[in-house]
Amino acid sequence: MIDLSVIILTHNESKHIARCIESLLLVTDKIFIVDSFSTDDTVAIAQNLGATVIQNPWVSYSFQFNFGIQNNPFDTQWLMRMDADEYITPELAAELKNTLHLTPSEVSGLYVKRRVLFMDKWIRRGGYYPIWLLRVWRKGIGHCEELWMDEHIKLSSGATARLQHDIVDHNLNNLTWWTQKHNNYAIREVIDLLNIKYNFDSKETVTPSFWGSQEQRTRFLKIKYASLPLFTRPFIYFVYRYIVKGGFLDGMKGLIWHFLQGFWYRFLVDAKIYEVYYRAGKDKQAIITHFKTEYGKDLKSPNRSVKV
């Protein structure tokens, strides 16, 4: 076993959690789960596989994950972030075992590639592979940035390096679950895009840069995307992803994925932004008030909800 503890957030993940933990047991038995009061047998499955589980009410992803970092019971040199519907490949497990202890002291974080499977199909094209994510970092160096969407681990110091093998994102739920989840995501995406324009909060995030790391480039492109006209940008993005980046080569399952995730979801976000402008106008304070009364969300803090 290596000097690594893994933090996983869960809520009703009985379809995935055993697969995730079993892949991690190839490298460490120090697995810490922060569960937001699952009603299925997620907690029992995790505990039976040796994971340490605590429960904490859900506020936001960044709040829950930073709670996990602060309450991690394992005194390890390295931490790792995993989602319950992900697992590490045997090749990545071997790479971690063979190389993590050899990482130079000036390196504080390690990037891994994420491989997305949809309906059991590996989505290789459309700019979806490889996606580099900072998932392993030295204890005390990283925290989860407080954003409404696309939260990343932000390092306080040190350089980064890349691992060669993959984490696999393979959700086993059906398409109805997927669309409902993305409908819920959409309001968070609305807030994130409006925040770029209105600056509701002053949270520290990764520095936007086209030539920087994956998350820096993602943030840079999101800022550019936010400046495009409503309802035109989903078309532009889908054409770029499906035609220019070769998403059409992913076949029928790829077409469903790229259309739903690359067009339908982003069109839904724009429709929700249009609704905000229709109901609240474009005044900053009016929009803040709208989200408090309509959704119970405080736009000045991703980590706090308000009672309405």
PDB file of C-alpha atoms in Angstrom, residues 81-303:
ATOM      1  CA  ARG A  81     -10.187  12.937  -5.178  1.00  0.00           C
ATOM      2  CA  MET A  82     -12.566  10.387  -6.683  1.00  0.00           C
ATOM      3  CA  ASP A  83     -16.232  10.392  -7.637  1.00  0.00           C
ATOM      4  CA  ALA A  84     -18.294   7.368  -6.680  1.00  0.00           C
ATOM      5  CA  ASP A  85     -19.123   6.512 -10.298  1.00  0.00           C
ATOM      6  CA  GLU A  86     -15.439   6.459 -11.243  1.00  0.00           C
ATOM      7  CA  TYR A  87     -12.758   3.803 -10.873  1.00  0.00           C
ATOM      8  CA  ILE A  88      -9.049   3.640 -11.537  1.00  0.00           C
ATOM      9  CA  THR A  89      -7.638   1.315 -14.173  1.00  0.00           C
ATOM     10  CA  PRO A  90      -5.202  -1.445 -13.123  1.00  0.00           C
ATOM     11  CA  GLU A  91      -2.568   0.429 -15.125  1.00  0.00           C
ATOM     12  CA  LEU A  92      -3.070   3.590 -13.079  1.00  0.00           C
ATOM     13  CA  ALA A  93      -2.980   1.550  -9.874  1.00  0.00           C
ATOM     14  CA  ALA A  94       0.368   0.068 -10.895  1.00  0.00           C
ATOM     15  CA  GLU A  95       1.703   3.492 -11.881  1.00  0.00           C
ATOM     16  CA  LEU A  96       0.717   4.989  -8.521  1.00  0.00           C
ATOM     17  CA  LYS A  97       2.351   2.119  -6.618  1.00  0.00           C
ATOM     18  CA  ASN A  98       5.532   2.316  -8.649  1.00  0.00           C
ATOM     19  CA  THR A  99       6.035   6.053  -8.986  1.00  0.00           C
ATOM     20  CA  LEU A 100       4.196   8.062  -6.307  1.00  0.00           C
ATOM     21  CA  HIS A 101       6.994   7.664  -3.747  1.00  0.00           C
ATOM     22  CA  LEU A 102       9.499   8.823  -6.380  1.00  0.00           C
ATOM     23  CA  THR A 103       7.714  12.113  -7.084  1.00  0.00           C
ATOM     24  CA  PRO A 104      10.140  15.052  -6.687  1.00  0.00           C
ATOM     25  CA  SER A 105       9.541  17.207  -3.600  1.00  0.00           C
ATOM     26  CA  GLU A 106       8.844  20.294  -5.729  1.00  0.00           C
ATOM     27  CA  VAL A 107       5.818  18.557  -7.296  1.00  0.00           C
ATOM     28  CA  SER A 108       2.655  19.147  -5.233  1.00  0.00           C
ATOM     29  CA  GLY A 109      -0.034  17.830  -7.573  1.00  0.00           C
ATOM     30  CA  LEU A 110      -0.526  15.143 -10.191  1.00  0.00           C
ATOM     31  CA  TYR A 111      -2.874  15.193 -13.165  1.00  0.00           C
ATOM     32  CA  VAL A 112      -4.624  12.092 -14.473  1.00  0.00           C
ATOM     33  CA  LYS A 113      -6.640  11.492 -17.638  1.00  0.00           C
ATOM     34  CA  ARG A 114     -10.380  10.908 -17.342  1.00  0.00           C
ATOM     35  CA  ARG A 115     -11.977   8.437 -19.729  1.00  0.00           C
ATOM     36  CA  VAL A 116     -15.768   8.896 -20.052  1.00  0.00           C
ATOM     37  CA  LEU A 117     -18.027   5.944 -20.894  1.00  0.00           C
ATOM     38  CA  PHE A 118     -21.642   6.553 -21.944  1.00  0.00           C
ATOM     39  CA  MET A 119     -23.973   3.589 -22.448  1.00  0.00           C
ATOM     40  CA  ASP A 120     -20.786   1.511 -22.094  1.00  0.00           C
ATOM     41  CA  LYS A 121     -19.219   3.407 -25.016  1.00  0.00           C
ATOM     42  CA  TRP A 122     -15.854   5.130 -24.585  1.00  0.00           C
ATOM     43  CA  ILE A 123     -16.318   8.726 -25.786  1.00  0.00           C
ATOM     44  CA  ARG A 124     -12.931   9.243 -27.422  1.00  0.00           C
ATOM     45  CA  ARG A 125     -13.606  12.264 -29.607  1.00  0.00           C
ATOM     46  CA  GLY A 126     -15.255  15.655 -29.601  1.00  0.00           C
ATOM     47  CA  GLY A 127     -12.519  16.986 -27.327  1.00  0.00           C
ATOM     48  CA  TYR A 128     -13.588  14.581 -24.584  1.00  0.00           C
ATOM     49  CA  TYR A 129     -10.415  12.517 -24.336  1.00  0.00           C
ATOM     50  CA  PRO A 130      -8.025  13.068 -22.805  1.00  0.00           C
ATOM     51  CA  ILE A 131      -9.424  15.399 -20.156  1.00  0.00           C
ATOM     52  CA  TRP A 132      -6.660  16.129 -17.652  1.00  0.00           C
ATOM     53  CA  LEU A 133      -7.763  16.603 -14.046  1.00  0.00           C
ATOM     54  CA  LEU A 134      -5.719  17.358 -10.949  1.00  0.00           C
ATOM     55  CA  ARG A 135      -6.749  14.448  -8.722  1.00  0.00           C
ATOM     56  CA  VAL A 136      -3.715  13.719  -6.519  1.00  0.00           C
ATOM     57  CA  TRP A 137      -1.986  16.301  -4.320  1.00  0.00           C
ATOM     58  CA  ARG A 138       0.153  16.646  -1.216  1.00  0.00           C
ATOM     59  CA  LYS A 139      -1.644  17.019   2.094  1.00  0.00           C
ATOM     60  CA  GLY A 140      -2.115  20.635   3.172  1.00  0.00           C
ATOM     61  CA  ILE A 141      -1.473  22.009  -0.325  1.00  0.00           C
ATOM     62  CA  GLY A 142      -4.859  21.694  -2.057  1.00  0.00           C
ATOM     63  CA  HIS A 143      -8.477  22.730  -1.535  1.00  0.00           C
ATOM     64  CA  CYS A 144     -11.603  22.647  -3.689  1.00  0.00           C
ATOM     65  CA  GLU A 145     -12.415  26.053  -5.184  1.00  0.00           C
ATOM     66  CA  GLU A 146     -15.839  27.454  -4.323  1.00  0.00           C
ATOM     67  CA  LEU A 147     -17.694  27.619  -7.624  1.00  0.00           C
ATOM     68  CA  TRP A 148     -21.245  26.753  -8.606  1.00  0.00           C
ATOM     69  CA  MET A 149     -19.970  24.415 -11.358  1.00  0.00           C
ATOM     70  CA  ASP A 150     -16.728  22.833 -12.563  1.00  0.00           C
ATOM     71  CA  GLU A 151     -15.004  22.964  -9.188  1.00  0.00           C
ATOM     72  CA  HIS A 152     -11.319  22.076  -9.323  1.00  0.00           C
ATOM     73  CA  ILE A 153      -8.595  21.393  -6.790  1.00  0.00           C
ATOM     74  CA  LYS A 154      -6.498  24.531  -6.364  1.00  0.00           C
ATOM     75  CA  LEU A 155      -2.929  24.221  -5.074  1.00  0.00           C
ATOM     76  CA  SER A 156      -1.385  26.793  -2.783  1.00  0.00           C
ATOM     77  CA  SER A 157       2.182  26.040  -3.904  1.00  0.00           C
ATOM     78  CA  GLY A 158       4.376  23.713  -5.900  1.00  0.00           C
ATOM     79  CA  ALA A 159       4.600  22.384  -9.424  1.00  0.00           C
ATOM     80  CA  THR A 160       2.469  19.715 -11.109  1.00  0.00           C
ATOM     81  CA  ALA A 161       3.182  16.630 -13.195  1.00  0.00           C
ATOM     82  CA  ARG A 162       1.178  14.134 -15.234  1.00  0.00           C
ATOM     83  CA  LEU A 163       0.468  10.461 -14.719  1.00  0.00           C
ATOM     84  CA  GLN A 164       0.129   8.333 -17.838  1.00  0.00           C
ATOM     85  CA  HIS A 165      -2.936   6.206 -17.110  1.00  0.00           C
ATOM     86  CA  ASP A 166      -6.638   6.763 -16.640  1.00  0.00           C
ATOM     87  CA  ILE A 167      -9.518   7.242 -14.262  1.00  0.00           C
ATOM     88  CA  VAL A 168     -12.710   5.886 -15.833  1.00  0.00           C
ATOM     89  CA  ASP A 169     -16.008   7.784 -15.441  1.00  0.00           C
ATOM     90  CA  HIS A 170     -18.710   5.148 -16.098  1.00  0.00           C
ATOM     91  CA  ASN A 171     -22.119   5.931 -14.670  1.00  0.00           C
ATOM     92  CA  LEU A 172     -24.537   2.984 -14.676  1.00  0.00           C
ATOM     93  CA  ASN A 173     -27.787   4.901 -14.168  1.00  0.00           C
ATOM     94  CA  ASN A 174     -30.371   5.214 -16.948  1.00  0.00           C
ATOM     95  CA  LEU A 175     -30.929   8.129 -19.301  1.00  0.00           C
ATOM     96  CA  THR A 176     -33.872   9.491 -17.316  1.00  0.00           C
ATOM     97  CA  TRP A 177     -31.594   9.809 -14.283  1.00  0.00           C
ATOM     98  CA  TRP A 178     -28.948  11.466 -16.483  1.00  0.00           C
ATOM     99  CA  THR A 179     -31.336  14.085 -17.896  1.00  0.00           C
ATOM    100  CA  GLN A 180     -32.798  14.857 -14.467  1.00  0.00           C
ATOM    101  CA  LYS A 181     -29.288  15.284 -13.081  1.00  0.00           C
ATOM    102  CA  HIS A 182     -28.337  17.669 -15.871  1.00  0.00           C
ATOM    103  CA  ASN A 183     -31.550  19.624 -15.412  1.00  0.00           C
ATOM    104  CA  ASN A 184     -30.429  20.184 -11.815  1.00  0.00           C
ATOM    105  CA  TYR A 185     -26.911  21.009 -12.996  1.00  0.00           C
ATOM    106  CA  ALA A 186     -28.323  23.594 -15.381  1.00  0.00           C
ATOM    107  CA  ILE A 187     -29.338  26.078 -12.693  1.00  0.00           C
ATOM    108  CA  ARG A 188     -25.840  25.916 -11.197  1.00  0.00           C
ATOM    109  CA  GLU A 189     -24.400  26.480 -14.667  1.00  0.00           C
ATOM    110  CA  VAL A 190     -26.744  29.473 -15.075  1.00  0.00           C
ATOM    111  CA  ILE A 191     -25.390  31.003 -11.875  1.00  0.00           C
ATOM    112  CA  ASP A 192     -21.792  30.319 -12.895  1.00  0.00           C
ATOM    113  CA  LEU A 193     -22.251  31.991 -16.282  1.00  0.00           C
ATOM    114  CA  LEU A 194     -24.122  34.964 -14.806  1.00  0.00           C
ATOM    115  CA  ASN A 195     -21.420  35.279 -12.160  1.00  0.00           C
ATOM    116  CA  ILE A 196     -18.866  35.861 -14.907  1.00  0.00           C
ATOM    117  CA  LYS A 197     -20.880  38.892 -16.033  1.00  0.00           C
ATOM    118  CA  TYR A 198     -22.140  40.219 -12.694  1.00  0.00           C
ATOM    119  CA  ASN A 199     -19.427  39.080 -10.251  1.00  0.00           C
ATOM    120  CA  PHE A 200     -21.845  38.105  -7.471  1.00  0.00           C
ATOM    121  CA  ASP A 201     -18.993  36.893  -5.275  1.00  0.00           C
ATOM    122  CA  SER A 202     -15.244  37.364  -5.016  1.00  0.00           C
ATOM    123  CA  LYS A 203     -14.190  33.748  -4.591  1.00  0.00           C
ATOM    124  CA  GLU A 204     -10.653  32.764  -5.512  1.00  0.00           C
ATOM    125  CA  THR A 205     -10.536  30.488  -8.565  1.00  0.00           C
ATOM    126  CA  VAL A 206      -7.927  29.083 -10.902  1.00  0.00           C
ATOM    127  CA  THR A 207      -6.360  31.731 -13.146  1.00  0.00           C
ATOM    128  CA  PRO A 208      -7.971  31.643 -16.620  1.00  0.00           C
ATOM    129  CA  SER A 209      -5.393  30.892 -19.328  1.00  0.00           C
ATOM    130  CA  PHE A 210      -5.756  29.293 -22.742  1.00  0.00           C
ATOM    131  CA  TRP A 211      -2.173  28.038 -22.566  1.00  0.00           C
ATOM    132  CA  GLY A 212      -2.346  26.915 -18.945  1.00  0.00           C
ATOM    133  CA  SER A 213      -3.493  23.693 -17.316  1.00  0.00           C
ATOM    134  CA  GLN A 214      -6.733  21.907 -18.276  1.00  0.00           C
ATOM    135  CA  GLU A 215      -8.777  23.723 -15.617  1.00  0.00           C
ATOM    136  CA  GLN A 216      -7.198  27.097 -16.481  1.00  0.00           C
ATOM    137  CA  ARG A 217      -8.065  26.573 -20.151  1.00  0.00           C
ATOM    138  CA  THR A 218     -11.586  25.412 -19.233  1.00  0.00           C
ATOM    139  CA  ARG A 219     -12.148  28.567 -17.192  1.00  0.00           C
ATOM    140  CA  PHE A 220     -10.720  30.766 -19.976  1.00  0.00           C
ATOM    141  CA  LEU A 221     -13.022  29.175 -22.563  1.00  0.00           C
ATOM    142  CA  LYS A 222     -16.046  29.426 -20.264  1.00  0.00           C
ATOM    143  CA  ILE A 223     -15.450  33.184 -19.920  1.00  0.00           C
ATOM    144  CA  LYS A 224     -15.284  33.477 -23.711  1.00  0.00           C
ATOM    145  CA  TYR A 225     -18.377  31.286 -24.060  1.00  0.00           C
ATOM    146  CA  ALA A 226     -20.276  33.503 -21.601  1.00  0.00           C
ATOM    147  CA  SER A 227     -19.693  36.515 -23.856  1.00  0.00           C
ATOM    148  CA  LEU A 228     -21.448  34.912 -26.852  1.00  0.00           C
ATOM    149  CA  PRO A 229     -25.160  35.622 -27.575  1.00  0.00           C
ATOM    150  CA  LEU A 230     -27.786  33.403 -25.958  1.00  0.00           C
ATOM    151  CA  PHE A 231     -28.982  30.433 -28.069  1.00  0.00           C
ATOM    152  CA  THR A 232     -26.240  30.851 -30.687  1.00  0.00           C
ATOM    153  CA  ARG A 233     -23.484  29.479 -28.475  1.00  0.00           C
ATOM    154  CA  PRO A 234     -25.009  25.972 -28.034  1.00  0.00           C
ATOM    155  CA  PHE A 235     -25.106  25.618 -31.854  1.00  0.00           C
ATOM    156  CA  ILE A 236     -21.538  26.867 -32.226  1.00  0.00           C
ATOM    157  CA  TYR A 237     -20.265  24.596 -29.459  1.00  0.00           C
ATOM    158  CA  PHE A 238     -22.042  21.507 -30.800  1.00  0.00           C
ATOM    159  CA  VAL A 239     -20.813  22.043 -34.374  1.00  0.00           C
ATOM    160  CA  TYR A 240     -17.263  22.556 -33.100  1.00  0.00           C
ATOM    161  CA  ARG A 241     -17.395  19.473 -30.917  1.00  0.00           C
ATOM    162  CA  TYR A 242     -19.272  17.129 -33.244  1.00  0.00           C
ATOM    163  CA  ILE A 243     -17.821  18.174 -36.606  1.00  0.00           C
ATOM    164  CA  VAL A 244     -14.524  19.979 -36.057  1.00  0.00           C
ATOM    165  CA  LYS A 245     -13.365  17.763 -33.164  1.00  0.00           C
ATOM    166  CA  GLY A 246     -14.643  14.566 -34.769  1.00  0.00           C
ATOM    167  CA  GLY A 247     -17.429  13.651 -32.367  1.00  0.00           C
ATOM    168  CA  PHE A 248     -19.321  12.059 -35.279  1.00  0.00           C
ATOM    169  CA  LEU A 249     -16.716   9.275 -35.238  1.00  0.00           C
ATOM    170  CA  ASP A 250     -18.047   8.080 -31.860  1.00  0.00           C
ATOM    171  CA  GLY A 251     -21.041   6.426 -33.558  1.00  0.00           C
ATOM    172  CA  MET A 252     -24.702   6.420 -32.517  1.00  0.00           C
ATOM    173  CA  LYS A 253     -24.042   6.377 -28.772  1.00  0.00           C
ATOM    174  CA  GLY A 254     -21.568   9.177 -29.330  1.00  0.00           C
ATOM    175  CA  LEU A 255     -24.193  11.170 -31.233  1.00  0.00           C
ATOM    176  CA  ILE A 256     -26.598  10.830 -28.280  1.00  0.00           C
ATOM    177  CA  TRP A 257     -23.861  11.880 -25.840  1.00  0.00           C
ATOM    178  CA  HIS A 258     -22.545  14.838 -27.824  1.00  0.00           C
ATOM    179  CA  PHE A 259     -26.056  16.089 -28.667  1.00  0.00           C
ATOM    180  CA  LEU A 260     -27.387  15.828 -25.111  1.00  0.00           C
ATOM    181  CA  GLN A 261     -24.274  17.008 -23.287  1.00  0.00           C
ATOM    182  CA  GLY A 262     -22.969  19.373 -25.974  1.00  0.00           C
ATOM    183  CA  PHE A 263     -26.218  20.916 -27.245  1.00  0.00           C
ATOM    184  CA  TRP A 264     -29.405  20.049 -25.314  1.00  0.00           C
ATOM    185  CA  TYR A 265     -27.888  20.773 -21.896  1.00  0.00           C
ATOM    186  CA  ARG A 266     -26.342  24.066 -23.005  1.00  0.00           C
ATOM    187  CA  PHE A 267     -29.532  25.147 -24.776  1.00  0.00           C
ATOM    188  CA  LEU A 268     -31.419  24.407 -21.545  1.00  0.00           C
ATOM    189  CA  VAL A 269     -28.956  26.598 -19.643  1.00  0.00           C
ATOM    190  CA  ASP A 270     -29.536  29.466 -22.074  1.00  0.00           C
ATOM    191  CA  ALA A 271     -33.307  29.028 -21.771  1.00  0.00           C
ATOM    192  CA  LYS A 272     -33.008  29.286 -17.990  1.00  0.00           C
ATOM    193  CA  ILE A 273     -30.859  32.427 -18.325  1.00  0.00           C
ATOM    194  CA  TYR A 274     -33.496  33.889 -20.639  1.00  0.00           C
ATOM    195  CA  GLU A 275     -36.126  33.109 -18.002  1.00  0.00           C
ATOM    196  CA  VAL A 276     -34.058  34.896 -15.332  1.00  0.00           C
ATOM    197  CA  TYR A 277     -33.886  38.016 -17.523  1.00  0.00           C
ATOM    198  CA  TYR A 278     -37.617  37.716 -18.290  1.00  0.00           C
ATOM    199  CA  ARG A 279     -38.603  37.458 -14.629  1.00  0.00           C
ATOM    200  CA  ALA A 280     -35.970  39.625 -12.943  1.00  0.00           C
ATOM    201  CA  GLY A 281     -34.503  41.832 -15.641  1.00  0.00           C
ATOM    202  CA  LYS A 282     -30.784  42.474 -15.906  1.00  0.00           C
ATOM    203  CA  ASP A 283     -30.210  44.443 -12.730  1.00  0.00           C
ATOM    204  CA  LYS A 284     -27.666  42.693 -10.502  1.00  0.00           C
ATOM    205  CA  GLN A 285     -29.549  43.107  -7.233  1.00  0.00           C
ATOM    206  CA  ALA A 286     -32.825  42.041  -8.829  1.00  0.00           C
ATOM    207  CA  ILE A 287     -31.165  38.846 -10.050  1.00  0.00           C
ATOM    208  CA  ILE A 288     -29.731  38.164  -6.581  1.00  0.00           C
ATOM    209  CA  THR A 289     -33.186  38.622  -5.075  1.00  0.00           C
ATOM    210  CA  HIS A 290     -34.744  36.371  -7.739  1.00  0.00           C
ATOM    211  CA  PHE A 291     -32.453  33.467  -6.902  1.00  0.00           C
ATOM    212  CA  LYS A 292     -33.087  33.875  -3.179  1.00  0.00           C
ATOM    213  CA  THR A 293     -36.867  33.789  -3.582  1.00  0.00           C
ATOM    214  CA  GLU A 294     -37.112  31.327  -6.503  1.00  0.00           C
ATOM    215  CA  TYR A 295     -34.356  28.830  -5.659  1.00  0.00           C
ATOM    216  CA  GLY A 296     -33.264  29.614  -2.113  1.00  0.00           C
ATOM    217  CA  LYS A 297     -29.711  30.287  -3.298  1.00  0.00           C
ATOM    218  CA  ASP A 298     -27.389  33.015  -2.075  1.00  0.00           C
ATOM    219  CA  LEU A 299     -25.412  34.076  -5.141  1.00  0.00           C
ATOM    220  CA  LYS A 300     -22.725  35.620  -2.962  1.00  0.00           C
ATOM    221  CA  SER A 301     -21.796  32.205  -1.577  1.00  0.00           C
ATOM    222  CA  PRO A 302     -21.909  28.786  -3.320  1.00  0.00           C
ATOM    223  CA  ASN A 303     -21.628  27.231   0.133  1.00  0.00           C
TER     224      ASN A 303
END
